[in-house]
């Protein structure tokens, strides 16, 4: 996986990279990423935000 492949998956404006990975697989990876991110809803009680936010950052940034 090259930088161009990752750019294609994560950035909507990136062109299709030159790679041996089939175009269908790259498109599937991109759709999967777009389905889950960006997160557009947060469901948590006020008292739990510090705990849930820390856990979220730990899981999604690391």
mmCIF file of N, CA and C in Angstrom:
data_model
loop_
_atom_site.group_PDB
_atom_site.id
_atom_site.type_symbol
_atom_site.label_atom_id
_atom_site.label_comp_id
_atom_site.label_asym_id
_atom_site.label_seq_id
_atom_site.Cartn_x
_atom_site.Cartn_y
_atom_site.Cartn_z
ATOM 1 N N UNK A 1 0.852 -1.173 0.000
ATOM 2 C CA UNK A 1 0.000 0.000 0.000
ATOM 3 C C UNK A 1 0.899 1.238 0.000
ATOM 4 N N UNK A 2 0.699 2.036 -0.992
ATOM 5 C CA UNK A 2 1.491 3.254 -1.130
ATOM 6 C C UNK A 2 0.742 4.454 -0.558
ATOM 7 N N UNK A 3 1.436 5.550 -0.451
ATOM 8 C CA UNK A 3 0.815 6.783 0.036
ATOM 9 C C UNK A 3 -0.354 7.194 -0.878
ATOM 10 N N UNK A 4 -0.197 6.988 -2.174
ATOM 11 C CA UNK A 4 -1.247 7.344 -3.125
ATOM 12 C C UNK A 4 -2.515 6.515 -2.898
ATOM 13 N N UNK A 5 -2.341 5.244 -2.548
ATOM 14 C CA UNK A 5 -3.493 4.384 -2.257
ATOM 15 C C UNK A 5 -4.220 4.894 -1.017
ATOM 16 N N UNK A 6 -3.475 5.195 0.036
ATOM 17 C CA UNK A 6 -4.100 5.713 1.259
ATOM 18 C C UNK A 6 -4.780 7.051 0.997
ATOM 19 N N UNK A 7 -4.140 7.901 0.207
ATOM 20 C CA UNK A 7 -4.752 9.190 -0.135
ATOM 21 C C UNK A 7 -6.073 8.977 -0.863
ATOM 22 N N UNK A 8 -6.119 8.020 -1.764
ATOM 23 C CA UNK A 8 -7.352 7.726 -2.498
ATOM 24 C C UNK A 8 -8.460 7.270 -1.543
ATOM 25 N N UNK A 9 -8.113 6.452 -0.580
ATOM 26 C CA UNK A 9 -9.113 5.941 0.364
ATOM 27 C C UNK A 9 -9.632 7.050 1.275
ATOM 28 N N UNK A 10 -8.741 7.894 1.778
ATOM 29 C CA UNK A 10 -9.121 8.876 2.793
ATOM 30 C C UNK A 10 -9.554 10.235 2.257
ATOM 31 N N UNK A 11 -9.125 10.615 1.067
ATOM 32 C CA UNK A 11 -9.417 11.955 0.547
ATOM 33 C C UNK A 11 -10.256 11.865 -0.718
ATOM 34 N N UNK A 12 -11.397 12.534 -0.728
ATOM 35 C CA UNK A 12 -12.318 12.455 -1.864
ATOM 36 C C UNK A 12 -11.733 13.006 -3.157
ATOM 37 N N UNK A 13 -10.807 13.928 -3.055
ATOM 38 C CA UNK A 13 -10.272 14.566 -4.257
ATOM 39 C C UNK A 13 -9.061 13.840 -4.846
ATOM 40 N N UNK A 14 -8.562 12.830 -4.156
ATOM 41 C CA UNK A 14 -7.373 12.113 -4.640
ATOM 42 C C UNK A 14 -7.731 11.262 -5.860
ATOM 43 N N UNK A 15 -6.878 11.268 -6.869
ATOM 44 C CA UNK A 15 -7.146 10.456 -8.064
ATOM 45 C C UNK A 15 -6.898 8.971 -7.800
ATOM 46 N N UNK A 16 -7.454 8.155 -8.666
ATOM 47 C CA UNK A 16 -7.230 6.711 -8.584
ATOM 48 C C UNK A 16 -5.738 6.440 -8.776
ATOM 49 N N UNK A 17 -5.105 5.749 -7.824
ATOM 50 C CA UNK A 17 -3.655 5.541 -7.910
ATOM 51 C C UNK A 17 -3.281 4.436 -8.894
ATOM 52 N N UNK A 18 -2.040 4.481 -9.333
ATOM 53 C CA UNK A 18 -1.496 3.401 -10.162
ATOM 54 C C UNK A 18 -0.995 2.328 -9.211
ATOM 55 N N UNK A 19 -1.667 1.183 -9.227
ATOM 56 C CA UNK A 19 -1.349 0.100 -8.303
ATOM 57 C C UNK A 19 -1.848 -1.218 -8.876
ATOM 58 N N UNK A 20 -1.374 -2.313 -8.293
ATOM 59 C CA UNK A 20 -1.841 -3.639 -8.697
ATOM 60 C C UNK A 20 -3.153 -4.011 -8.014
ATOM 61 N N UNK A 21 -3.585 -3.221 -7.068
ATOM 62 C CA UNK A 21 -4.839 -3.485 -6.355
ATOM 63 C C UNK A 21 -5.995 -3.192 -7.311
ATOM 64 N N UNK A 22 -6.929 -4.130 -7.454
ATOM 65 C CA UNK A 22 -8.053 -3.908 -8.371
ATOM 66 C C UNK A 22 -8.864 -2.661 -7.994
ATOM 67 N N UNK A 23 -9.342 -1.968 -9.015
ATOM 68 C CA UNK A 23 -10.123 -0.745 -8.822
ATOM 69 C C UNK A 23 -11.336 -0.996 -7.923
ATOM 70 N N UNK A 24 -11.985 -2.141 -8.081
ATOM 71 C CA UNK A 24 -13.169 -2.472 -7.281
ATOM 72 C C UNK A 24 -12.822 -2.531 -5.793
ATOM 73 N N UNK A 25 -11.663 -3.091 -5.478
ATOM 74 C CA UNK A 25 -11.234 -3.177 -4.076
ATOM 75 C C UNK A 25 -10.961 -1.792 -3.502
ATOM 76 N N UNK A 26 -10.320 -0.943 -4.285
ATOM 77 C CA UNK A 26 -10.041 0.418 -3.820
ATOM 78 C C UNK A 26 -11.338 1.184 -3.578
ATOM 79 N N UNK A 27 -12.288 1.024 -4.485
ATOM 80 C CA UNK A 27 -13.569 1.705 -4.321
ATOM 81 C C UNK A 27 -14.319 1.181 -3.096
ATOM 82 N N UNK A 28 -14.225 -0.110 -2.856
ATOM 83 C CA UNK A 28 -14.878 -0.692 -1.682
ATOM 84 C C UNK A 28 -14.256 -0.146 -0.396
ATOM 85 N N UNK A 29 -12.935 -0.047 -0.360
ATOM 86 C CA UNK A 29 -12.252 0.511 0.813
ATOM 87 C C UNK A 29 -12.670 1.958 1.044
ATOM 88 N N UNK A 30 -12.754 2.724 -0.020
ATOM 89 C CA UNK A 30 -13.157 4.130 0.096
ATOM 90 C C UNK A 30 -14.591 4.247 0.611
ATOM 91 N N UNK A 31 -15.506 3.449 0.063
ATOM 92 C CA UNK A 31 -16.908 3.476 0.521
ATOM 93 C C UNK A 31 -17.014 3.085 1.990
ATOM 94 N N UNK A 32 -16.244 2.096 2.391
ATOM 95 C CA UNK A 32 -16.263 1.657 3.790
ATOM 96 C C UNK A 32 -15.818 2.784 4.712
ATOM 97 N N UNK A 33 -14.763 3.479 4.343
ATOM 98 C CA UNK A 33 -14.286 4.603 5.150
ATOM 99 C C UNK A 33 -15.336 5.707 5.196
ATOM 100 N N UNK A 34 -15.933 6.036 4.065
ATOM 101 C CA UNK A 34 -16.932 7.104 4.010
ATOM 102 C C UNK A 34 -18.185 6.755 4.804
ATOM 103 N N UNK A 35 -18.494 5.472 4.939
ATOM 104 C CA UNK A 35 -19.660 5.060 5.723
ATOM 105 C C UNK A 35 -19.456 5.359 7.206
ATOM 106 N N UNK A 36 -18.271 5.092 7.714
ATOM 107 C CA UNK A 36 -18.021 5.222 9.148
ATOM 108 C C UNK A 36 -17.517 6.592 9.575
ATOM 109 N N UNK A 37 -16.901 7.347 8.691
ATOM 110 C CA UNK A 37 -16.319 8.645 9.051
ATOM 111 C C UNK A 37 -16.775 9.705 8.071
ATOM 112 N N UNK A 38 -16.970 10.930 8.467
ATOM 113 C CA UNK A 38 -16.799 11.425 9.826
ATOM 114 C C UNK A 38 -17.988 11.038 10.695
ATOM 115 N N UNK A 39 -17.753 10.969 11.954
ATOM 116 C CA UNK A 39 -18.808 10.666 12.913
ATOM 117 C C UNK A 39 -19.719 11.888 12.978
ATOM 118 N N UNK A 40 -21.014 11.688 12.779
ATOM 119 C CA UNK A 40 -21.927 12.823 12.759
ATOM 120 C C UNK A 40 -22.929 12.826 13.910
ATOM 121 N N UNK A 41 -22.726 11.964 14.890
ATOM 122 C CA UNK A 41 -23.614 11.949 16.049
ATOM 123 C C UNK A 41 -22.819 11.513 17.276
ATOM 124 N N UNK A 42 -23.164 12.111 18.399
ATOM 125 C CA UNK A 42 -22.536 11.722 19.656
ATOM 126 C C UNK A 42 -23.659 11.465 20.647
ATOM 127 N N UNK A 43 -23.697 10.286 21.200
ATOM 128 C CA UNK A 43 -24.734 9.928 22.150
ATOM 129 C C UNK A 43 -24.059 9.547 23.461
ATOM 130 N N UNK A 44 -24.157 10.435 24.429
ATOM 131 C CA UNK A 44 -23.547 10.183 25.726
ATOM 132 C C UNK A 44 -24.113 11.169 26.735
ATOM 133 N N UNK A 45 -24.209 10.742 27.978
ATOM 134 C CA UNK A 45 -24.641 11.649 29.032
ATOM 135 C C UNK A 45 -23.529 12.624 29.376
ATOM 136 N N UNK A 46 -23.919 13.806 29.862
ATOM 137 C CA UNK A 46 -22.923 14.835 30.196
ATOM 138 C C UNK A 46 -21.870 14.318 31.166
ATOM 139 N N UNK A 47 -22.300 13.541 32.128
ATOM 140 C CA UNK A 47 -21.356 13.056 33.134
ATOM 141 C C UNK A 47 -20.376 12.018 32.573
ATOM 142 N N UNK A 48 -20.694 11.441 31.424
ATOM 143 C CA UNK A 48 -19.832 10.409 30.843
ATOM 144 C C UNK A 48 -18.944 10.918 29.713
ATOM 145 N N UNK A 49 -19.133 12.172 29.313
ATOM 146 C CA UNK A 49 -18.373 12.711 28.188
ATOM 147 C C UNK A 49 -16.861 12.574 28.383
ATOM 148 N N UNK A 50 -16.295 12.946 29.540
ATOM 149 C CA UNK A 50 -14.832 12.809 29.672
ATOM 150 C C UNK A 50 -14.340 11.373 29.436
ATOM 151 N N UNK A 51 -15.066 10.404 29.935
ATOM 152 C CA UNK A 51 -14.673 9.012 29.760
ATOM 153 C C UNK A 51 -14.868 8.564 28.312
ATOM 154 N N UNK A 52 -16.041 8.827 27.751
ATOM 155 C CA UNK A 52 -16.337 8.377 26.396
ATOM 156 C C UNK A 52 -15.477 9.093 25.362
ATOM 157 N N UNK A 53 -15.263 10.388 25.565
ATOM 158 C CA UNK A 53 -14.442 11.136 24.621
ATOM 159 C C UNK A 53 -13.002 10.627 24.625
ATOM 160 N N UNK A 54 -12.474 10.363 25.804
ATOM 161 C CA UNK A 54 -11.105 9.826 25.896
ATOM 162 C C UNK A 54 -11.007 8.474 25.193
ATOM 163 N N UNK A 55 -11.981 7.622 25.411
ATOM 164 C CA UNK A 55 -11.988 6.299 24.788
ATOM 165 C C UNK A 55 -12.112 6.423 23.271
ATOM 166 N N UNK A 56 -12.978 7.327 22.826
ATOM 167 C CA UNK A 56 -13.150 7.552 21.390
ATOM 168 C C UNK A 56 -11.830 7.978 20.751
ATOM 169 N N UNK A 57 -11.167 8.946 21.353
ATOM 170 C CA UNK A 57 -9.893 9.418 20.815
ATOM 171 C C UNK A 57 -8.849 8.307 20.814
ATOM 172 N N UNK A 58 -8.817 7.539 21.876
ATOM 173 C CA UNK A 58 -7.864 6.433 21.970
ATOM 174 C C UNK A 58 -8.082 5.433 20.832
ATOM 175 N N UNK A 59 -9.335 5.111 20.548
ATOM 176 C CA UNK A 59 -9.650 4.117 19.521
ATOM 177 C C UNK A 59 -9.482 4.620 18.097
ATOM 178 N N UNK A 60 -9.818 5.879 17.855
ATOM 179 C CA UNK A 60 -9.891 6.349 16.482
ATOM 180 C C UNK A 60 -8.697 7.160 16.012
ATOM 181 N N UNK A 61 -7.852 7.555 16.911
ATOM 182 C CA UNK A 61 -6.699 8.350 16.519
ATOM 183 C C UNK A 61 -5.419 7.526 16.559
ATOM 184 N N UNK A 62 -5.360 6.584 17.471
ATOM 185 C CA UNK A 62 -4.134 5.806 17.657
ATOM 186 C C UNK A 62 -3.789 4.963 16.456
#
